[in-house]
Amino acid sequence: MAPEADLHVVLLGRPALLRGGERVPLGRGLPTAVLATLALQANQVVSKAELGDALWDGSPPRGARDRIYTYVSALRRAIHGDAHTGPDVLESGSTGYRLLLPPDALDSGLVRRHRDEARAHRGRGDAVAELSSVESALALWRGEALAGVNGPLAECWRTRMEEVRLGLRTRRAHLLVAAGRPGEVVDDLRDLAASHPAREDVYHSLMLALCRSGRPGEALEVYSEARQVLVDRFGTEPGAALRALRRGVLAAGSPRTARPAPAADGPRQVGAMERLSNARPVTFVGRAEGIERIRADVERVRAGRGGALWIDGAQGSGKSALMAEGLARALADTEDCVVGWGTADRATASVPFGGLQDCLAGIDPDLREQVGLSAPDAVTGGTGPRTEARLWLGAVISTVRALVESAGGRPVLLVIDDLHQADEETLLVWRHLLTTTDSLPLLLVSACRPLPRRRNVDLLRVLATESGCGHMELTGLDDVDVVDLLDRAHPGVRTTAALVATMSGGSPGFADAIARASLRRPIVDWPAIPAEVADKVHAHLATMSKATREMLSCAALLGDSHTVGDILRASGKRAHDLLNLVDEALTGGILCEVDGARLRFRHPVVRRVLAEAAQGDRSGEEPAAEIEDQARHDGPALEGSELAGQALEGPALEATMLSTYGARPAAGRAALRDHPGAGLVPVQRAVPRPRQA
C-alpha cells in the first residue's frame, strides 16, 4: 500500500497531517495554514492569489509567491518524502495547487458521512443507530476547528463547523432525553446555553431534560434565566415554544410524554432534507449565476437578513433542479438552518392550506411539536368546509411566525415548488410572509410556471417584485451546457449531442426526451418525431389555451421565423385577439422575439411537432403550400382594420411603436402585456417559405 493511503488531515482542532495515526512535523504558523487552506478545498485547484489572501488576510507581503512556493514544497516533502516516485497527492499547476484526498481522509468528511448515516437512521425510525452515528461525528472534534489559523476563509469555515457541532450536540440531547437518559445531557446543555445565549432551542432542551429528570423547579429557573438574557441582551421575550413548555411545567410539573416513534412497517414522514436530496438531479450543469444567487440568499439569511427568491420558468426548464442543487450546495456541511420543502399539486390544492402544510411537514419533528404542529391537520386547525378556512388565516400565520421564533436564532428556509398550483389559502399566507422577511430570519423560495395564468399568482408575483424579492426567469441552457449534460447523462448520444442540443433549444426536459428516443433510433433515421417526444411537447403546450395552440400550429407552417402579420394573414384571426395569443406564447416561452419585429419558436422540436401535426390534419384538404400562398396576400382579417394596406417595417415600425407605446420594437412584449387590446401589428409583405420538417 502506498504511504499516501495512510494520510489523514485533521481540521477539527489544530490542523495536522497524520500518517498511520502519527503526526507529520510541519511547523506551526503559515506552513500549517497552507495545509488547512488546501484541505478546505480538497480536490480543487486553489490559485496562488487565493492562498495569499488566506494566509495574509487579503494583504500579501512582498515576495509572497516565493514564500508560498517554499511552504508548498515543504508540504509536498512531508507528504511524499524525498524518494517519492508515484502519483502526486499535492499537484502543482500554472494557476495554483490541488490537494487530492478522498472524503474519509478528512475528519470533516467523516463528520459529513456520519451525519448522513444519522439522517438515514432517523428516516427509518432507528433512534439507537442515529444516536451512535451522532456520537461518532462528535468524537472527531479535538478542539476548536482550525485552531491557530487566521484569515477570512478559516473564520467562515470555523463558524460553519461550530454550527454543525452545535446541531449535533443538540440532537444528541434530544435523543438521550427521548431514550430516558435526560440526566446525561443536563451539564452539556448548561454549557451550550452559556455559550449560545440566543439559542432558545438549547434552553428548551435543557428545560425538557430537567423536567424528565424530576427537577421542574430547576427547569423554571432556566426559563427565568433565559428570559432575562433575551430581554436584556436582545430586547425580546421568549418565543412561543419556551412559553408553552413553562405553562406545562407549572400545570403538571412535567410536560407531556415524548411522541412515540412510528411503527417500522407504518408510513413515515419524509423530512425536508430528504425531499431536497430526492429533488436534486443526478447530473447538473450550468446555471452558475442561479446557484450563486441561491447561495448568496442563504448567506444573507444566516446573517439575520430575511428575503425571498422567486424562480419563474416553463415546464421542463429545470426550476426544481436549480432550487435543489443550489440549496444542497448552500446547506452542505451545516445544520444551522431549519428547512421546509413542499410541492403544490392537485392533491394539496384541494385542501385549504394544503401547500403550506406540505411545506411544513418535513421540518424537524421536535420543532414542530414545540409550536403545536405535530398533528397532520395542525396547520388548518381541523377546519371543515372551505368557506370557513380563511377564518383561520390569522391563526395559521401566527403559527408560522411562532415556528420562526422557536428556531432559536437559526434561520428558517421555506420552499414551495410549483407555487402556481397552490391553494388560495397558501397563497394568502405566502403573501403575508413576503411582507415580514425584512424583520425575521426567514427566506422564502418559490418556483412557478408563468402559465396557466392565475390572478392571485400574478398579483403575488407583482408583490414579490415590488417588495424587493429576488427574481430569476429561467430560459434554456446554452448548447455547450446541453452537450455537457447529455455527455454525462446519456453517453450513448455523444456523437449526436450537438444536434440534440439544437433541436431542444436549451430545454433540459426536451433534450432528455430527444436523447432517450435517439438511443432507440438515430435522429437521422426519424421519418417523424417519435411519439414519446411529441407527447412531451404536447404536455408542454397543454398549459396554453386552445386558441393559442391553434395559432402556434399556423405559425409552425410559416418557417423558422415570422411576424405577427404573417400569422394574422394565415390564421384569419382578428388583430386584437391575435395579440393576446402571441403574448401568451411569449410568456410561456414557446415563442421568442428576434430583432424586435420577428418571432421564432424557442425550441425547434416544438415547431417540428406542430408542423407535422398540422400537415397531418390538413391531408386531403388545403396543402401547406397553399396556406403559405394565401399568407402572401392581405386576407379577410385585415379588411376594415386600421392596419389594412400598411407595411410597418424598419423606421416606420419604430416610429409607430414609439408614438403608440413610447417603446421600440424590442419592448414589444411589454407593450402587448400592458395594452392587450391594441391593434398594432408589425406586418411584412414577404413571408418565408416553410422549411421541410
XYZ file of C-alpha atoms in Angstrom:
693
model
C 0.000 0.000 0.000
C 1.307 3.454 -0.892
C 2.223 5.610 2.083
C -0.239 8.244 0.835
C -3.088 5.820 1.526
C -2.492 6.238 5.273
C -2.685 10.041 5.165
C -5.296 11.805 7.254
C -5.840 15.542 7.691
C -7.131 16.993 10.951
C -9.136 20.211 10.667
C -11.416 19.878 13.715
C -8.809 21.092 16.172
C -5.289 22.324 15.498
C -4.661 21.380 11.840
C -2.314 18.442 11.419
C -1.188 15.889 8.887
C -1.200 12.298 10.124
C 0.399 9.269 8.525
C -0.642 5.963 10.015
C -2.005 7.843 13.014
C 1.308 9.618 13.689
C 1.655 13.388 13.340
C 3.906 14.542 10.493
C 6.047 17.558 11.515
C 5.084 20.674 9.547
C 5.965 23.558 11.786
C 3.407 25.948 13.212
C 2.095 29.122 11.675
C 1.936 29.610 7.930
C 3.056 26.105 6.807
C 0.149 24.636 8.742
C -2.166 27.309 7.331
C -1.177 26.212 3.806
C -2.214 22.631 4.622
C -5.522 23.847 6.099
C -6.332 26.087 3.123
C -5.644 23.347 0.577
C -7.548 20.766 2.628
C -10.590 23.039 2.949
C -10.792 22.991 -0.842
C -9.561 19.443 -1.327
C -9.604 18.155 -4.915
C -9.997 21.713 -6.245
C -7.349 23.995 -7.666
C -6.510 26.790 -5.224
C -4.900 29.708 -7.006
C -1.776 31.352 -5.665
C -3.763 34.557 -5.196
C -6.342 32.705 -3.062
C -3.559 31.184 -0.985
C -2.026 34.614 -0.464
C -5.338 36.107 0.632
C -5.979 33.218 3.031
C -2.505 33.309 4.576
C -2.160 37.066 4.953
C -5.814 38.137 5.299
C -6.008 39.783 1.896
C -2.744 41.743 2.205
C 0.108 39.516 0.982
C 3.592 40.944 1.658
C 6.262 41.461 -0.949
C 7.711 38.137 -2.011
C 4.536 36.261 -1.047
C 4.682 33.977 -4.105
C 8.186 32.811 -3.235
C 7.170 32.104 0.335
C 4.097 30.160 -0.840
C 6.333 28.088 -3.113
C 8.609 27.323 -0.159
C 5.714 26.286 2.072
C 4.124 24.106 -0.623
C 7.456 22.423 -1.372
C 7.916 21.622 2.312
C 4.384 20.252 2.490
C 4.988 18.078 -0.563
C 8.147 16.625 1.004
C 6.237 15.938 4.202
C 3.548 14.095 2.256
C 5.691 12.165 -0.202
C 9.162 12.050 1.267
C 12.340 12.578 -0.735
C 12.206 9.272 -2.644
C 8.652 9.580 -3.961
C 8.050 8.107 -7.427
C 4.272 7.567 -7.557
C 1.413 9.957 -8.413
C 1.339 13.259 -6.588
C -1.138 13.893 -3.798
C -0.215 17.583 -3.946
C -0.299 18.758 -7.547
C 1.234 21.991 -8.881
C -0.002 23.848 -11.933
C 0.421 27.142 -13.683
C -2.550 28.624 -11.831
C -2.225 27.062 -8.385
C -2.156 23.885 -6.314
C -4.523 20.974 -5.665
C -4.514 18.544 -2.734
C -6.020 15.198 -3.768
C -7.723 13.466 -0.860
C -10.649 11.032 -0.563
C -13.507 12.298 1.676
C -12.634 9.907 4.522
C -9.084 11.282 4.673
C -10.536 14.499 6.155
C -12.106 14.493 9.592
C -14.699 16.953 8.269
C -15.524 14.440 5.517
C -16.053 11.748 8.153
C -18.385 14.102 10.032
C -20.437 14.510 6.870
C -20.634 10.742 6.405
C -21.759 10.143 9.998
C -24.381 12.896 9.705
C -25.764 11.357 6.510
C -25.925 7.993 8.250
C -27.725 9.601 11.203
C -30.329 11.130 8.901
C -30.876 7.780 7.213
C -31.351 6.048 10.568
C -33.726 8.800 11.635
C -35.794 8.313 8.484
C -36.138 4.626 9.375
C -37.075 5.442 12.970
C -33.943 3.775 14.401
C -33.098 6.141 17.279
C -30.369 3.876 18.707
C -28.415 3.786 15.445
C -28.956 7.519 14.938
C -27.508 8.258 18.389
C -24.484 6.096 17.607
C -23.812 7.996 14.353
C -24.243 11.389 16.048
C -21.807 10.469 18.815
C -19.295 9.136 16.237
C -19.418 12.505 14.468
C -18.947 14.456 17.719
C -15.979 12.291 18.716
C -13.992 13.642 15.750
C -13.620 17.100 17.308
C -10.267 17.681 19.032
C -10.956 21.275 19.987
C -11.899 24.408 18.103
C -11.895 23.871 14.344
C -8.794 25.275 12.610
C -7.325 26.396 15.916
C -4.495 28.851 15.357
C -5.331 29.536 11.687
C -6.364 33.097 10.813
C -7.907 34.650 7.706
C -11.448 35.076 6.313
C -11.665 31.586 4.819
C -10.707 29.953 8.112
C -13.069 32.185 10.111
C -16.010 31.417 7.817
C -15.383 27.668 7.895
C -14.782 27.706 11.655
C -18.165 29.385 12.220
C -19.908 26.908 9.970
C -18.385 23.879 11.684
C -19.287 25.314 15.072
C -22.916 25.370 13.894
C -22.574 21.750 12.767
C -21.193 20.781 16.152
C -23.950 22.688 17.954
C -26.593 20.927 15.870
C -25.089 17.529 16.634
C -24.881 18.227 20.365
C -28.471 19.447 20.454
C -29.662 16.405 18.539
C -27.762 14.101 20.870
C -29.520 15.736 23.807
C -32.938 15.179 22.187
C -32.152 11.516 21.559
C -30.895 10.874 25.084
C -33.924 12.588 26.648
C -36.263 10.547 24.441
C -34.355 7.393 25.418
C -34.983 8.062 29.115
C -31.441 9.276 29.895
C -32.005 13.011 30.484
C -29.516 13.251 33.349
C -26.606 12.556 30.975
C -27.121 15.748 28.981
C -28.010 18.387 31.590
C -24.422 19.554 32.126
C -23.685 19.636 28.405
C -26.844 21.643 27.749
C -25.950 24.119 30.505
C -22.607 24.703 28.786
C -24.355 25.200 25.460
C -26.829 27.675 26.967
C -23.973 29.684 28.470
C -22.023 29.822 25.205
C -25.049 30.360 22.927
C -27.409 32.637 24.887
C -29.562 33.450 21.858
C -30.468 29.815 21.106
C -33.930 29.234 22.504
C -33.881 25.641 21.274
C -30.995 24.951 23.676
C -32.945 26.421 26.589
C -35.941 24.347 25.558
C -33.878 21.138 25.510
C -32.366 21.957 28.892
C -35.775 22.613 30.459
C -37.112 19.380 28.990
C -34.132 17.374 30.289
C -34.550 18.833 33.794
C -38.267 18.050 33.797
C -37.678 14.477 32.694
C -35.059 14.195 35.447
C -37.682 15.134 38.041
C -36.340 18.680 38.574
C -39.191 21.002 37.459
C -38.069 23.769 39.820
C -34.690 23.999 38.099
C -36.474 23.988 34.739
C -38.450 27.079 35.779
C -35.221 28.735 36.910
C -33.754 28.075 33.449
C -36.785 29.798 31.920
C -36.269 32.841 34.149
C -32.580 32.975 33.237
C -33.380 32.618 29.546
C -35.986 35.388 29.686
C -33.610 37.742 31.462
C -30.853 37.124 28.919
C -33.192 37.519 25.945
C -34.782 40.726 27.271
C -31.562 42.361 28.494
C -29.291 41.442 25.583
C -31.648 41.129 22.641
C -34.751 43.085 23.629
C -37.166 40.201 23.005
C -39.405 37.946 25.077
C -39.045 34.153 24.925
C -40.769 32.533 21.973
C -43.971 30.514 21.894
C -42.233 27.164 22.445
C -40.498 28.195 25.668
C -43.659 29.840 26.989
C -45.716 26.720 26.238
C -43.176 24.496 27.992
C -43.204 26.780 31.051
C -47.014 26.566 31.191
C -46.785 22.782 31.012
C -44.297 22.686 33.904
C -46.459 24.971 36.027
C -49.601 22.977 35.285
C -48.319 19.442 35.787
C -44.736 19.580 36.907
C -43.578 17.970 33.657
C -44.570 18.241 30.013
C -46.416 15.569 28.104
C -44.508 12.433 27.278
C -42.470 12.140 24.150
C -44.252 11.319 20.916
C -43.967 7.564 20.184
C -41.918 6.585 17.173
C -43.932 5.313 14.183
C -44.113 1.597 13.622
C -41.378 0.214 11.420
C -43.906 -1.023 8.852
C -46.116 2.065 9.002
C -45.981 5.283 6.976
C -43.210 7.693 7.799
C -42.888 11.418 7.251
C -40.218 12.317 4.708
C -38.009 15.080 6.097
C -37.269 18.301 4.249
C -33.587 17.486 3.691
C -34.531 14.097 2.276
C -37.024 15.788 -0.046
C -34.330 18.198 -1.122
C -31.954 15.308 -1.727
C -34.595 13.456 -3.775
C -35.257 16.548 -5.891
C -31.546 17.107 -6.509
C -30.646 15.897 -10.017
C -28.082 13.168 -10.515
C -26.499 15.306 -13.233
C -26.452 19.100 -13.059
C -24.695 21.512 -15.393
C -24.680 25.260 -15.990
C -26.829 27.799 -14.109
C -23.764 29.140 -12.301
C -25.404 32.537 -11.731
C -28.525 30.902 -10.311
C -26.504 28.714 -7.942
C -24.551 31.745 -6.748
C -27.788 33.702 -6.271
C -29.245 30.997 -4.033
C -26.000 30.694 -2.074
C -25.898 34.461 -1.510
C -29.528 34.496 -0.316
C -28.823 31.686 2.153
C -25.749 33.519 3.453
C -27.796 36.691 3.923
C -30.464 34.934 5.961
C -27.706 33.319 8.040
C -26.533 36.841 8.796
C -30.023 37.688 10.067
C -31.407 39.412 6.963
C -34.522 37.726 5.608
C -35.518 37.696 1.985
C -37.306 35.884 -0.796
C -36.458 34.347 -4.149
C -38.966 33.783 -6.942
C -37.975 31.471 -9.817
C -40.077 31.604 -12.987
C -39.741 29.128 -15.808
C -41.726 26.995 -18.209
C -42.325 23.293 -17.663
C -39.088 21.341 -18.059
C -36.831 24.377 -17.713
C -35.144 22.975 -14.582
C -36.622 25.107 -11.767
C -36.839 22.265 -9.249
C -33.367 21.020 -10.140
C -31.888 24.503 -9.698
C -33.553 25.001 -6.311
C -32.484 21.597 -5.035
C -28.922 21.858 -6.336
C -28.448 25.435 -5.121
C -29.834 24.784 -1.644
C -27.952 21.488 -1.303
C -24.680 23.270 -2.017
C -25.507 26.225 0.235
C -26.520 23.957 3.138
C -23.664 21.467 2.815
C -21.742 20.692 5.993
C -24.080 22.639 8.252
C -27.234 22.156 10.268
C -27.682 25.799 11.165
C -30.890 26.233 9.118
C -34.437 24.977 9.600
C -35.707 23.853 6.194
C -39.229 23.198 4.962
C -39.693 21.827 1.431
C -43.111 21.339 -0.157
C -44.635 20.870 -3.591
C -48.028 22.203 -4.582
C -50.100 19.840 -6.709
C -53.703 18.890 -7.348
C -53.915 16.927 -4.120
C -52.739 19.792 -1.895
C -54.745 22.338 -3.907
C -57.973 20.608 -2.889
C -57.272 21.260 0.812
C -57.176 24.693 2.497
C -53.539 25.497 3.388
C -52.550 22.200 1.730
C -49.437 23.619 0.062
C -48.257 25.215 3.301
C -48.950 22.019 5.242
C -46.801 20.039 2.791
C -44.002 22.595 3.154
C -44.002 22.419 6.957
C -44.490 18.651 7.174
C -40.808 17.821 6.732
C -39.469 20.211 9.369
C -37.720 18.798 12.430
C -40.477 16.934 14.375
C -39.262 18.302 17.707
C -39.546 21.870 16.491
C -42.967 21.148 15.000
C -44.112 19.735 18.305
C -42.939 22.835 20.152
C -45.348 25.022 18.177
C -48.190 22.506 18.065
C -47.693 21.238 14.512
C -47.382 17.546 15.332
C -50.904 16.640 14.191
C -51.421 16.103 10.450
C -54.105 18.811 10.228
C -52.454 21.208 12.689
C -51.940 23.959 10.110
C -55.609 24.099 9.180
C -56.724 23.813 12.786
C -59.041 20.974 11.826
C -61.295 23.216 9.730
C -64.125 21.672 7.838
C -65.808 23.500 4.936
C -63.519 25.531 2.720
C -65.649 28.617 3.246
C -64.564 28.626 6.901
C -60.855 28.113 6.203
C -59.963 31.786 5.909
C -61.292 32.392 9.410
C -58.165 30.528 10.497
C -55.815 32.654 8.398
C -54.591 34.773 11.308
C -54.007 31.721 13.490
C -52.045 29.947 10.738
C -49.840 32.987 10.176
C -49.208 33.222 13.929
C -48.228 29.547 13.990
C -45.683 30.042 11.210
C -44.250 33.090 12.960
C -44.027 31.076 16.197
C -42.097 28.416 14.324
C -39.565 31.008 13.156
C -39.242 32.383 16.685
C -38.854 28.902 18.174
C -35.957 28.105 15.875
C -33.720 29.729 18.482
C -31.957 32.146 16.184
C -31.470 29.611 13.412
C -32.573 30.932 10.005
C -35.691 29.346 8.516
C -35.922 28.423 4.811
C -39.386 27.663 3.443
C -39.570 26.308 -0.106
C -42.675 25.681 -2.225
C -42.216 24.186 -5.670
C -44.910 24.631 -8.351
C -46.480 27.535 -6.486
C -48.758 28.131 -9.491
C -50.803 25.098 -8.338
C -51.057 26.146 -4.689
C -54.412 26.569 -2.968
C -55.662 30.118 -2.431
C -55.159 29.983 1.349
C -51.492 29.056 0.979
C -51.053 31.976 -1.437
C -52.516 34.333 1.165
C -50.110 33.104 3.856
C -47.188 33.331 1.418
C -48.249 36.879 0.572
C -48.209 37.873 4.242
C -44.857 36.194 4.884
C -43.327 38.156 1.995
C -44.020 41.338 3.950
C -42.293 40.030 7.100
C -38.964 38.840 5.724
C -37.362 42.207 6.468
C -37.894 41.637 10.199
C -37.473 37.849 10.511
C -34.574 35.480 9.716
C -36.794 33.900 7.066
C -36.008 33.033 3.436
C -38.929 32.176 1.151
C -38.082 30.314 -2.053
C -40.747 29.563 -4.627
C -40.763 28.173 -8.149
C -43.609 28.918 -10.507
C -44.647 28.451 -14.115
C -45.850 31.546 -15.975
C -48.835 29.608 -17.381
C -51.661 28.922 -16.903
C -52.401 32.420 -15.667
C -53.984 32.801 -12.238
C -54.974 36.203 -10.955
C -53.771 35.647 -7.382
C -50.470 34.137 -8.520
C -49.886 37.102 -10.840
C -50.673 39.528 -8.013
C -48.316 37.638 -5.719
C -45.557 37.807 -8.342
C -46.034 41.587 -8.621
C -45.997 41.979 -4.827
C -42.850 39.868 -4.577
C -41.107 42.046 -7.150
C -42.217 45.300 -5.530
C -41.103 44.132 -2.080
C -37.543 43.565 -3.321
C -37.848 39.817 -3.781
C -35.108 38.351 -5.926
C -36.438 37.167 -9.270
C -34.964 34.683 -11.727
C -36.527 33.800 -15.063
C -35.100 30.553 -16.376
C -34.559 30.223 -20.091
C -32.824 27.415 -21.912
C -29.312 26.188 -21.302
C -26.764 27.114 -23.939
C -25.672 24.403 -26.381
C -22.383 23.787 -24.565
C -24.202 23.031 -21.301
C -26.744 20.794 -23.033
C -23.945 18.812 -24.692
C -22.206 18.515 -21.308
C -25.474 17.345 -19.719
C -26.004 14.711 -22.400
C -22.394 13.578 -22.203
C -22.895 12.805 -18.509
C -26.463 11.508 -18.530
C -26.586 9.785 -21.951
C -23.072 8.903 -23.164
C -24.614 6.872 -25.965
C -25.736 10.018 -27.829
C -22.314 11.660 -27.699
C -21.957 11.715 -31.485
C -25.297 13.490 -31.995
C -25.310 15.585 -28.827
C -24.908 18.843 -30.765
C -27.961 18.009 -32.903
C -29.991 17.143 -29.801
C -28.956 20.446 -28.214
C -30.101 22.375 -31.295
C -33.458 20.580 -31.506
C -34.181 21.068 -27.794
C -33.468 24.804 -27.854
C -31.801 24.505 -24.459
C -34.697 22.821 -22.633
C -33.334 20.101 -20.302
C -36.673 18.280 -20.481
C -36.801 18.223 -24.276
C -33.115 17.324 -24.519
C -33.628 14.313 -22.246
C -36.668 13.100 -24.209
C -34.905 13.503 -27.587
C -31.761 11.763 -26.290
C -33.742 8.791 -24.953
C -35.598 8.425 -28.242
C -32.355 8.676 -30.253
C -30.889 5.770 -28.288
C -33.600 3.567 -29.750
C -33.383 5.018 -33.260
C -30.816 7.534 -34.564
C -32.208 11.005 -35.240
C -31.138 10.924 -38.878
C -33.442 7.907 -39.404
C -36.548 9.530 -37.906
C -39.347 9.706 -40.519
C -41.217 11.817 -37.983
C -40.781 12.943 -34.396
C -41.168 9.854 -32.138
C -44.367 9.624 -30.141
C -42.629 9.931 -26.756
C -41.004 13.213 -27.808
C -44.240 14.525 -29.332
C -46.093 13.656 -26.111
C -43.520 15.688 -24.163
C -44.120 18.669 -26.449
C -47.902 18.412 -26.246
C -47.726 18.178 -22.445
C -45.640 21.361 -22.510
C -48.251 23.092 -24.688
C -51.157 21.896 -22.559
C -50.733 24.875 -20.219
C -51.839 27.199 -23.022
C -55.315 27.960 -24.267
C -56.769 26.072 -27.204
C -56.792 29.242 -29.313
C -53.079 29.811 -28.669
C -52.259 26.231 -29.630
C -54.189 26.699 -32.872
C -52.290 29.914 -33.569
C -48.980 28.144 -32.944
C -49.962 25.387 -35.377
C -50.419 28.037 -38.068
C -47.116 29.686 -37.136
C -45.304 26.338 -37.366
C -46.112 26.189 -41.099
C -44.567 29.607 -41.771
C -40.941 28.568 -41.316
C -38.333 29.250 -38.681
C -39.272 32.903 -38.163
C -42.240 35.083 -38.987
C -44.018 38.278 -37.993
C -47.290 38.744 -36.200
C -48.654 39.982 -39.508
C -47.747 36.691 -41.171
C -49.705 34.766 -38.552
C -52.547 37.269 -38.828
C -52.991 36.615 -42.538
C -52.501 32.841 -42.261
C -54.835 32.303 -39.304
C -57.656 34.661 -40.265
C -57.937 35.922 -36.687
C -58.733 39.481 -35.655
C -55.723 41.616 -34.798
C -56.557 42.378 -31.179
C -57.402 38.717 -30.487
C -54.147 37.539 -32.037
C -52.060 39.897 -29.916
C -53.287 38.226 -26.737
C -52.458 34.788 -28.148
C -48.959 35.869 -29.163
C -48.390 37.359 -25.723
C -49.425 34.073 -24.113
C -46.965 32.175 -26.327
C -44.201 34.650 -25.465
C -44.978 34.402 -21.752
C -44.963 30.613 -21.904
C -41.560 30.586 -23.591
C -42.777 28.900 -26.802
C -42.069 31.910 -28.987
C -39.304 34.460 -28.625
C -38.565 37.785 -30.311
C -35.922 38.210 -32.996
C -34.727 41.753 -33.712
C -37.851 43.176 -32.102
C -40.113 42.672 -35.131
C -39.968 38.940 -35.849
C -40.852 35.850 -33.870
C -39.482 32.329 -33.865
C -40.015 29.111 -31.954
C -37.646 28.941 -28.989
C -37.419 25.139 -29.277
C -37.145 23.802 -32.873
C -38.589 20.453 -31.789
C -41.846 22.217 -30.837
C -42.195 23.763 -34.311
C -41.488 20.431 -35.964
C -44.059 18.551 -33.858
C -46.702 21.198 -34.536
C -45.893 21.327 -38.250
C -46.115 17.544 -38.599
C -49.424 17.501 -36.718
C -50.839 20.388 -38.764
C -49.799 18.831 -42.071
C -51.359 15.556 -40.983
C -54.610 17.269 -40.019
C -54.751 19.065 -43.384
C -54.104 15.966 -45.502
C -56.776 15.825 -48.201
C -57.681 19.457 -47.582
C -55.568 22.521 -48.205
C -51.820 21.791 -48.555
C -49.270 23.786 -46.614
C -48.013 25.473 -49.789
C -51.477 26.925 -50.412
C -51.600 28.228 -46.861
C -48.297 29.950 -47.472
C -49.557 31.464 -50.753
C -52.676 32.714 -49.002
C -50.492 34.320 -46.350
C -48.754 36.352 -49.066
C -51.889 38.435 -49.568
C -53.957 40.551 -47.221
C -56.674 38.195 -46.024
C -60.148 38.990 -44.669
C -58.654 39.533 -41.216
C -57.202 42.856 -42.374
C -60.300 44.151 -44.092
C -61.637 47.171 -42.286
C -58.815 47.111 -39.730
C -56.603 50.086 -39.016
C -53.658 48.128 -40.425
C -55.135 47.376 -43.834
C -52.642 48.237 -46.548
C -49.884 49.156 -44.067
C -46.366 47.736 -44.120
C -44.728 48.601 -40.818
C -41.054 47.813 -41.165
C -37.749 49.369 -40.113
C -38.020 53.096 -39.237
C -41.781 53.107 -39.806
C -42.289 50.313 -37.275
C -40.029 52.006 -34.745
C -41.778 55.348 -35.186
C -45.197 53.748 -34.734
C -44.076 51.843 -31.621
C -42.587 54.995 -30.132
C -45.684 57.073 -30.811
C -48.115 54.409 -29.593
C -46.284 52.842 -26.641
C -43.231 55.006 -26.052
C -41.119 51.915 -26.712
C -39.026 50.459 -29.522
C -39.838 47.066 -31.110
C -37.557 45.225 -28.662
C -40.015 46.208 -25.929
C -42.922 44.767 -27.912
C -43.703 42.097 -25.351
C -44.113 44.589 -22.529
C -46.270 46.745 -24.793
C -48.511 43.812 -25.631
C -48.830 42.947 -21.954
C -49.732 46.478 -20.933
C -52.098 47.059 -23.890
C -53.507 43.637 -24.804
C -56.294 45.091 -26.949
C -54.132 47.361 -29.080
C -54.217 46.982 -32.854
C -50.552 47.494 -33.643
C -49.188 44.540 -35.643
C -45.764 44.501 -37.356
C -46.761 43.428 -40.858
C -44.335 42.438 -43.621
C -45.193 41.653 -47.213
C -42.676 38.877 -47.754
C -43.315 35.604 -45.923
C -40.520 32.985 -45.865
C -41.367 29.638 -47.386
C -41.792 26.831 -44.843
C -38.769 24.594 -44.492
C -39.144 20.846 -44.538
C -39.761 19.467 -41.062
